[in-house]
PDB file of C-alpha atoms in Angstrom:
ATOM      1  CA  UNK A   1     -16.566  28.122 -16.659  1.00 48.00           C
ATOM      2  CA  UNK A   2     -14.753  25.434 -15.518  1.00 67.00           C
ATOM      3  CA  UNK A   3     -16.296  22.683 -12.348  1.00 83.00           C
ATOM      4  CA  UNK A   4     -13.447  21.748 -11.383  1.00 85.00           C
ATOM      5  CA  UNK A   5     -12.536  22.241  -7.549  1.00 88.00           C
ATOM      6  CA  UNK A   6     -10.104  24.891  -6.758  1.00 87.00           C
ATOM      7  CA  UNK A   7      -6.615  24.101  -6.081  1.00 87.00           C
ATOM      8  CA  UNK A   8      -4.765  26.518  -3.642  1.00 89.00           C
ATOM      9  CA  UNK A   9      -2.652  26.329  -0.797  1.00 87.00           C
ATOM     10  CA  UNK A  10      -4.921  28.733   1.188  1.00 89.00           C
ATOM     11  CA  UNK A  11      -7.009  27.812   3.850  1.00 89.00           C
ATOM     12  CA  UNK A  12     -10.569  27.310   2.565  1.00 91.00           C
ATOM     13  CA  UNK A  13     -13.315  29.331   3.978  1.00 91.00           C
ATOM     14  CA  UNK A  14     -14.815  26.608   6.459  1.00 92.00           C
ATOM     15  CA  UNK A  15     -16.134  26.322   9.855  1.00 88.00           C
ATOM     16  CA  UNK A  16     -12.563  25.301  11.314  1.00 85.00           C
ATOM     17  CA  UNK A  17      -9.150  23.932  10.215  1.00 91.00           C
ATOM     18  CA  UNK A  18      -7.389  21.065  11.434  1.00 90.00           C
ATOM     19  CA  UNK A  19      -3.531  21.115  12.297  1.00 87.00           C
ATOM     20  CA  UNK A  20      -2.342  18.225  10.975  1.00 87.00           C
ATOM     21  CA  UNK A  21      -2.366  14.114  10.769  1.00 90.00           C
ATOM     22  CA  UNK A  22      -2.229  13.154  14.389  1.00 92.00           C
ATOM     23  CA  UNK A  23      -2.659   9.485  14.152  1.00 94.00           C
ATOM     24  CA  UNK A  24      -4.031   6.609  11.587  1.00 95.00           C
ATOM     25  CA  UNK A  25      -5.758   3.711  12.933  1.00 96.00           C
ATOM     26  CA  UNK A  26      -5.823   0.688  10.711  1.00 95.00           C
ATOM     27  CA  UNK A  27      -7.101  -3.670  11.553  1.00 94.00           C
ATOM     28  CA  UNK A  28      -3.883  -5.329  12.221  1.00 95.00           C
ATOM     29  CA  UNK A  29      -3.375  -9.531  12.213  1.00 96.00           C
ATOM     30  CA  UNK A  30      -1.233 -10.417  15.244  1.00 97.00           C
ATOM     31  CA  UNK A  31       1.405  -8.782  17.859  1.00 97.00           C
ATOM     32  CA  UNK A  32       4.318 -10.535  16.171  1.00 97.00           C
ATOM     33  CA  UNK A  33       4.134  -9.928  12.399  1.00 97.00           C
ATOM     34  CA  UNK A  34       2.886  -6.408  12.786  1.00 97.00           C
ATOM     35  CA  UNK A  35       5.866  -5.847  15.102  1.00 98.00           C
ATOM     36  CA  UNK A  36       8.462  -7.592  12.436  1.00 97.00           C
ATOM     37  CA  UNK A  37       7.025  -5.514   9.612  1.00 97.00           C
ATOM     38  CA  UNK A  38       6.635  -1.908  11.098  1.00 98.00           C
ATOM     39  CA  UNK A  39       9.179  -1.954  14.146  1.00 97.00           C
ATOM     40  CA  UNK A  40      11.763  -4.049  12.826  1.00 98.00           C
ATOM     41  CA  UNK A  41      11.581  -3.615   9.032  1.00 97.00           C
ATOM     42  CA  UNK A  42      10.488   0.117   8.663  1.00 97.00           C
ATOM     43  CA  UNK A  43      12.009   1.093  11.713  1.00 97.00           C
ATOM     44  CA  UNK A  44       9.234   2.721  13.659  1.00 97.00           C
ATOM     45  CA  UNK A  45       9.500   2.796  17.367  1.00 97.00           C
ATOM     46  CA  UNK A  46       6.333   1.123  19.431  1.00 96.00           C
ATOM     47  CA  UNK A  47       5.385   3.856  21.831  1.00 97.00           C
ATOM     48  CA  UNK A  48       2.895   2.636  23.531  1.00 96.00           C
ATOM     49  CA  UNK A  49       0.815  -0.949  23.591  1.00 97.00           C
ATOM     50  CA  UNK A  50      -2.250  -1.373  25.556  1.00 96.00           C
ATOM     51  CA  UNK A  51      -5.818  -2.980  25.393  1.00 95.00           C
ATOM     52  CA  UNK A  52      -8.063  -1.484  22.429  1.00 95.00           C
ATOM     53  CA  UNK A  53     -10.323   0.724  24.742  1.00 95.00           C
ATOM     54  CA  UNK A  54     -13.303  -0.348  22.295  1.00 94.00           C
ATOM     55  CA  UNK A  55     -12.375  -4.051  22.445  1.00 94.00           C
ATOM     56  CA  UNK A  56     -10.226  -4.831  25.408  1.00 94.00           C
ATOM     57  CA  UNK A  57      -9.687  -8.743  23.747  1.00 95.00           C
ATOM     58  CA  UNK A  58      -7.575  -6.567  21.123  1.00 96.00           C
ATOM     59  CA  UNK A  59      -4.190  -5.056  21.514  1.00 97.00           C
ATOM     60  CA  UNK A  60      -3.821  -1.334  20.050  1.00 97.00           C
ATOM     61  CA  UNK A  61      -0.118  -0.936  19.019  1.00 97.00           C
ATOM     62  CA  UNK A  62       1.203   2.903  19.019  1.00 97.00           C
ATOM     63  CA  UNK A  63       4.067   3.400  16.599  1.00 97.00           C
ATOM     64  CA  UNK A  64       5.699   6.370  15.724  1.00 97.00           C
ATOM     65  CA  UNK A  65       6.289   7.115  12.506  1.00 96.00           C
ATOM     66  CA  UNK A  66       9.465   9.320  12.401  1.00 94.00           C
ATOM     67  CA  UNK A  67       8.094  12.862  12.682  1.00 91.00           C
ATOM     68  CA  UNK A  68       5.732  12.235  16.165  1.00 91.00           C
ATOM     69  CA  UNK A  69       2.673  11.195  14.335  1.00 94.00           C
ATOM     70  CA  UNK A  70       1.572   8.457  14.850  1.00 97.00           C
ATOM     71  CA  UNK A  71       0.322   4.835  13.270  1.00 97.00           C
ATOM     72  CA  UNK A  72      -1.576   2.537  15.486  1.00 97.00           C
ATOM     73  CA  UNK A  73      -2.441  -1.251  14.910  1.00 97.00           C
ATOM     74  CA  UNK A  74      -5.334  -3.180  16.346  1.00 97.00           C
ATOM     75  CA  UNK A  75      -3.737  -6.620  16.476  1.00 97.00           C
ATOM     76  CA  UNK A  76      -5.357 -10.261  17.978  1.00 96.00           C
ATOM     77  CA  UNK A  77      -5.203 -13.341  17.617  1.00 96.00           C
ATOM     78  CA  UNK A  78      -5.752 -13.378  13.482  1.00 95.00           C
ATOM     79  CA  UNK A  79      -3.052 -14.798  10.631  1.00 95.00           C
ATOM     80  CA  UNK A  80      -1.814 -12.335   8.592  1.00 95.00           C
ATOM     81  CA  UNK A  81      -2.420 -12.197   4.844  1.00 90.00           C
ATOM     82  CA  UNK A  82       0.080 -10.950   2.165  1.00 82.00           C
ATOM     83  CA  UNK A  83      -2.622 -11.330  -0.489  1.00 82.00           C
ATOM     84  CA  UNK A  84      -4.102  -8.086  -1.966  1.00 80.00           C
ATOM     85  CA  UNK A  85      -6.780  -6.062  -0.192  1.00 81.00           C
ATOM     86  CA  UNK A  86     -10.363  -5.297  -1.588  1.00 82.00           C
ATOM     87  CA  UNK A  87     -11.159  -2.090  -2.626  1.00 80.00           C
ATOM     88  CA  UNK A  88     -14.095  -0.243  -2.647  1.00 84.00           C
ATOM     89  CA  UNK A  89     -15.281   3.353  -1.381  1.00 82.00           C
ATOM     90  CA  UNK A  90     -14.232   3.780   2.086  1.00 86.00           C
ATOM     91  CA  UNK A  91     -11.356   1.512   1.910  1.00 85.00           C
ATOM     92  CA  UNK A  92      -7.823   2.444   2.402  1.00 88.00           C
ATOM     93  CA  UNK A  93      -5.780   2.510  -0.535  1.00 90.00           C
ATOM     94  CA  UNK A  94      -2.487   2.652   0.628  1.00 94.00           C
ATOM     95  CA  UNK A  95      -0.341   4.035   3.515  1.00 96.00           C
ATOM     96  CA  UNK A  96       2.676   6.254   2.592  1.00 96.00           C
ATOM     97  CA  UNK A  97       5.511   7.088   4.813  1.00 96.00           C
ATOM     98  CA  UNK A  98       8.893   9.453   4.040  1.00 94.00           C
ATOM     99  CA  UNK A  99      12.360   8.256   4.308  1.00 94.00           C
ATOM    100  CA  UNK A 100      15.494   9.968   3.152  1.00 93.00           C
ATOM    101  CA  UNK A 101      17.055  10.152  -0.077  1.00 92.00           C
ATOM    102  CA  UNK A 102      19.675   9.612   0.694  1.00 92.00           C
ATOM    103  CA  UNK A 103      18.577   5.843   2.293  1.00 92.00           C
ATOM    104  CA  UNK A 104      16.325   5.577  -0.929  1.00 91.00           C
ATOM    105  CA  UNK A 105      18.719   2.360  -2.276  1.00 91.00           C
ATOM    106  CA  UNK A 106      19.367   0.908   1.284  1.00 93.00           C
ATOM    107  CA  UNK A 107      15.917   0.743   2.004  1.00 94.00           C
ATOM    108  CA  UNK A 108      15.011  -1.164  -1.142  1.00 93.00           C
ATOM    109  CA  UNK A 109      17.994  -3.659  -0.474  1.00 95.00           C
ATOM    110  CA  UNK A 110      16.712  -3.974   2.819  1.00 96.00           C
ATOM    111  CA  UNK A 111      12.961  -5.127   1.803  1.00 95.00           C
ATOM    112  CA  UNK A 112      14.583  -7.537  -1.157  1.00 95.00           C
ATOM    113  CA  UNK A 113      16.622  -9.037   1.987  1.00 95.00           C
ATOM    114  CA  UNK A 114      13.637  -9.642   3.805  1.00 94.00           C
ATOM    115  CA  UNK A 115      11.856 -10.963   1.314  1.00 93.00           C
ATOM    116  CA  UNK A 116       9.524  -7.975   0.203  1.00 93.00           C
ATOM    117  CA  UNK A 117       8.329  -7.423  -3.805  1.00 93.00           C
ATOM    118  CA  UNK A 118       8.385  -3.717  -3.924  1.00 94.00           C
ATOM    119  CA  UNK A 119       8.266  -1.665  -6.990  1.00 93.00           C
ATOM    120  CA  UNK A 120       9.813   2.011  -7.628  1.00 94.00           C
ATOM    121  CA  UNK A 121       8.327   5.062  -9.575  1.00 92.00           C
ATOM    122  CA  UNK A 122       9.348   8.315 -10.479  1.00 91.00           C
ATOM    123  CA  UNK A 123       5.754  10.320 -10.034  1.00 90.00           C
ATOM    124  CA  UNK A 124       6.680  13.130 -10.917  1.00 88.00           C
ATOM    125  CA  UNK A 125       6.815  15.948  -7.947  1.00 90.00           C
ATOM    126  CA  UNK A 126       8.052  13.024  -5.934  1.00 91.00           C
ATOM    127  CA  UNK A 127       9.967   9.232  -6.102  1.00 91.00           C
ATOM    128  CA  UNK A 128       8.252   6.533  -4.129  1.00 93.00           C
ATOM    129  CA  UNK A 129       8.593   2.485  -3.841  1.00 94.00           C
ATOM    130  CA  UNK A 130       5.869   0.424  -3.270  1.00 95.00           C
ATOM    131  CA  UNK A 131       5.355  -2.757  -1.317  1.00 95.00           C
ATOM    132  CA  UNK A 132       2.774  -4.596   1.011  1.00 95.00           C
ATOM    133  CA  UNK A 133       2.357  -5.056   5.032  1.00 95.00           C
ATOM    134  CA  UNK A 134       2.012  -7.994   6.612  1.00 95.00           C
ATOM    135  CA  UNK A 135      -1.745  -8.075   5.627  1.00 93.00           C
ATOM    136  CA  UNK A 136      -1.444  -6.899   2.257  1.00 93.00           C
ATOM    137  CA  UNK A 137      -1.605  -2.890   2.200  1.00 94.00           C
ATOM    138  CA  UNK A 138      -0.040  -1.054  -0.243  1.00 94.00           C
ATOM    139  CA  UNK A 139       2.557   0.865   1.828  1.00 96.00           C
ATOM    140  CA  UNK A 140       4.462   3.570  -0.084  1.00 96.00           C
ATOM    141  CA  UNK A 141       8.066   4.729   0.972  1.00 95.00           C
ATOM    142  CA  UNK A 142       8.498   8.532  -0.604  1.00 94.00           C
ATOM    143  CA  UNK A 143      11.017  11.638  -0.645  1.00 92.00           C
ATOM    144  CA  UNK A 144      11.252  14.243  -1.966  1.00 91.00           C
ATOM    145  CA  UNK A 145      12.814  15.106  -5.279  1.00 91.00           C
ATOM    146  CA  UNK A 146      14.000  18.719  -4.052  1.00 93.00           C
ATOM    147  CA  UNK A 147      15.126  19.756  -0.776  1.00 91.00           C
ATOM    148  CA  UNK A 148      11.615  21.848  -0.050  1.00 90.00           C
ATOM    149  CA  UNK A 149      11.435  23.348   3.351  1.00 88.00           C
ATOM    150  CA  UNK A 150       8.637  21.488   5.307  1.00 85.00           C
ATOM    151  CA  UNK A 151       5.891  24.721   5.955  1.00 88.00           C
ATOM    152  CA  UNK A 152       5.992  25.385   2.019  1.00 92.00           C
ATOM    153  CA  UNK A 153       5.601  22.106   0.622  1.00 91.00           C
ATOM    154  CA  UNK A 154       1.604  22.988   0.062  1.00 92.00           C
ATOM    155  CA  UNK A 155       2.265  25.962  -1.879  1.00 95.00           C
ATOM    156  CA  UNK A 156       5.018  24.570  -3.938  1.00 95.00           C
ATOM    157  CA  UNK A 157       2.554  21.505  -4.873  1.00 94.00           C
ATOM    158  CA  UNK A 158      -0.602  24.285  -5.743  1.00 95.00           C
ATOM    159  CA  UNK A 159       2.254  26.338  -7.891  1.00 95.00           C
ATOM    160  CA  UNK A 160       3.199  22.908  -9.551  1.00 95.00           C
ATOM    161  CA  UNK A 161      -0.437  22.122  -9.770  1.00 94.00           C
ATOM    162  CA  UNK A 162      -1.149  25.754 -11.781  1.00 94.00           C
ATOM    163  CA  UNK A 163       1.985  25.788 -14.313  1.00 95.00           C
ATOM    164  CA  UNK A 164       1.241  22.037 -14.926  1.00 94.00           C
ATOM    165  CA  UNK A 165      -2.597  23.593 -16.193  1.00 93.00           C
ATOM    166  CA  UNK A 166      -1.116  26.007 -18.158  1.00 94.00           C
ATOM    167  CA  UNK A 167       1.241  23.634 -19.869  1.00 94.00           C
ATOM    168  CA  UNK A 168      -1.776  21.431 -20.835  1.00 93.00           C
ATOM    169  CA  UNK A 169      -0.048  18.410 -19.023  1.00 93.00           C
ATOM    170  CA  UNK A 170      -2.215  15.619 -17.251  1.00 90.00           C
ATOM    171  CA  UNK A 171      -0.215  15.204 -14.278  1.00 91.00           C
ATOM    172  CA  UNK A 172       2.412  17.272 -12.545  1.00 92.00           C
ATOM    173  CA  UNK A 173       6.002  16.027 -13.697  1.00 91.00           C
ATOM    174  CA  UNK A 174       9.392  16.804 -12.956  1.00 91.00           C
ATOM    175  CA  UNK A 175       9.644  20.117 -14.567  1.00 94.00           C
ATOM    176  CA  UNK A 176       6.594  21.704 -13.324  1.00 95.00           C
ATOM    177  CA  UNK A 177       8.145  21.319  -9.725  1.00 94.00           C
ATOM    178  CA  UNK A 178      11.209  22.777 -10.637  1.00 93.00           C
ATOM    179  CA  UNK A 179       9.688  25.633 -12.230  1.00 95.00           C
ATOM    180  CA  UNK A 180       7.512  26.109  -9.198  1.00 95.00           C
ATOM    181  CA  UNK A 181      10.505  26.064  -6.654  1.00 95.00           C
ATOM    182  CA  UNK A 182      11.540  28.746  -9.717  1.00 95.00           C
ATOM    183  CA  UNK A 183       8.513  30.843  -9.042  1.00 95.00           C
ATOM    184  CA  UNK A 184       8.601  31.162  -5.775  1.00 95.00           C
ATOM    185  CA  UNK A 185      12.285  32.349  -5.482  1.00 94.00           C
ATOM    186  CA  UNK A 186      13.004  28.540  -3.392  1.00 93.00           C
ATOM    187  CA  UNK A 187      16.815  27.997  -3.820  1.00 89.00           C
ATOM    188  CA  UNK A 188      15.941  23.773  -3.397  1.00 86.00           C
ATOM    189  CA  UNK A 189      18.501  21.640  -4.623  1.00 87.00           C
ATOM    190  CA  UNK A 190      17.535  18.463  -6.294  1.00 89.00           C
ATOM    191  CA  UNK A 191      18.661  14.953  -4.662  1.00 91.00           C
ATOM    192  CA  UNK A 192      20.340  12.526  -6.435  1.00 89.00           C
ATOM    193  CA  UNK A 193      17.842   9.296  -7.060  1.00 88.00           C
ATOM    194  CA  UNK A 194      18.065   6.574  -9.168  1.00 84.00           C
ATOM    195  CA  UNK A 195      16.114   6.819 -12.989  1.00 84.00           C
ATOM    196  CA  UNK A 196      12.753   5.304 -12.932  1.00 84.00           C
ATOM    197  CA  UNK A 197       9.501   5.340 -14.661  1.00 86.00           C
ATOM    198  CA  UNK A 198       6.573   6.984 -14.097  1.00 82.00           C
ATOM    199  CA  UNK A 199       4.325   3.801 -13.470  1.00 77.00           C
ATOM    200  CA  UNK A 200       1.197   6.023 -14.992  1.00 72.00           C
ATOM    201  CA  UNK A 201      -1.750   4.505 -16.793  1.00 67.00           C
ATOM    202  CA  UNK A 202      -3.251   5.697 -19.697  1.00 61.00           C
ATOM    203  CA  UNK A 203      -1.911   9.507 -18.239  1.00 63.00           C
ATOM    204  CA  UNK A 204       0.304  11.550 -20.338  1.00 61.00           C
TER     205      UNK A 204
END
């Protein structure tokens, strides 16, 4: 008998369920270069700014991320620093936000015109490109491979998840999405994106 957790889209059997990402907090550097990078750059609207409730010396920065959730910044009087992040359990390992397809080359033109290293992967049930903040956090810019309808995406990823068992494959890829969307009788067509690697380690 196998340990390994379950993987399903249903709802576990717990003492309540949440409804969704509401908001991530994360320790910004300063006003300015947090503005540059996430309002100007990414394109995310600043919502609301006032004092850090905890730390009135701070200022919390409210930005909307596209879809009404929401990213907020505590930001002071600190330098920022482009330099990687430590890791370690409890850290953050990265911050990933959607864009369109469609925008998929426009946006990595954009961050080579401002200066931003950024690095893209195929991963399989979805594309992504990788680059850093203003303080060095991995930020990830994904879509979709498939035009999946928003309120299914869970089960398509758990179908994916069981046909990539069965094939004895390490990680989900490409095919095991499309014969998931298969499965489930999802008529999603795929989106035309530029040929990448995988970026895996040591994973076949």
């Amino acid at each position: 008998m196998s340990n390994e957790p379950k993987v399903t889209a249903e709802r576990p059997d717990s003492p309540f369920h949440t409804t969704g990402t509401d908001h991530i907090t994360i320790w910004g550097s300063n006003e300015e270069d947090t503005l540059a990078f996430y309002r100007d750059l990414l394109g995310m609207p600043l919502v609301l700014r006032q004092p850090n409730l905890d730390d009135p010396s701070q200022t919390h920065l409210f930005f909307d991320t596209g879809d009404g959730r929401i990213l907020t910044v505590f930001v002071g009087d600190r330098a920022s620093n482009r330099g990687p992040q430590r890791g370690g359990t409890g850290s953050v390992h990265h911050l990933c936000f959607s864009i369109p397809p469609e925008d998929f080359e426009d946006v990595a033109s954009a961050l080579e015109d401002a200066g931003r290293n950024y690095n893209v992967f195929d991963r399989g049930i979805f594309f992504s490109l990788y680059t850093h903040d203003n303080n060095g956090l991995v930020i990830e810019l994904s879509t979709d491979k498939y035009d999946i309808p928003d309120d299914r995406r869970g089960e398509v990823l758990a179908k994916a998840q069981e046909l990539r068992v069965e094939d004895g494959a390490e990680y989900a890829k490409d095919e095991h999405l499309a014969a998931a969307l298969e499965a489930l009788g999802l008529d999603a067509d795929p989106y035309d994106l530029p040929d990448a690697s995988s970026g895996v380690g040591g994973v076949n």
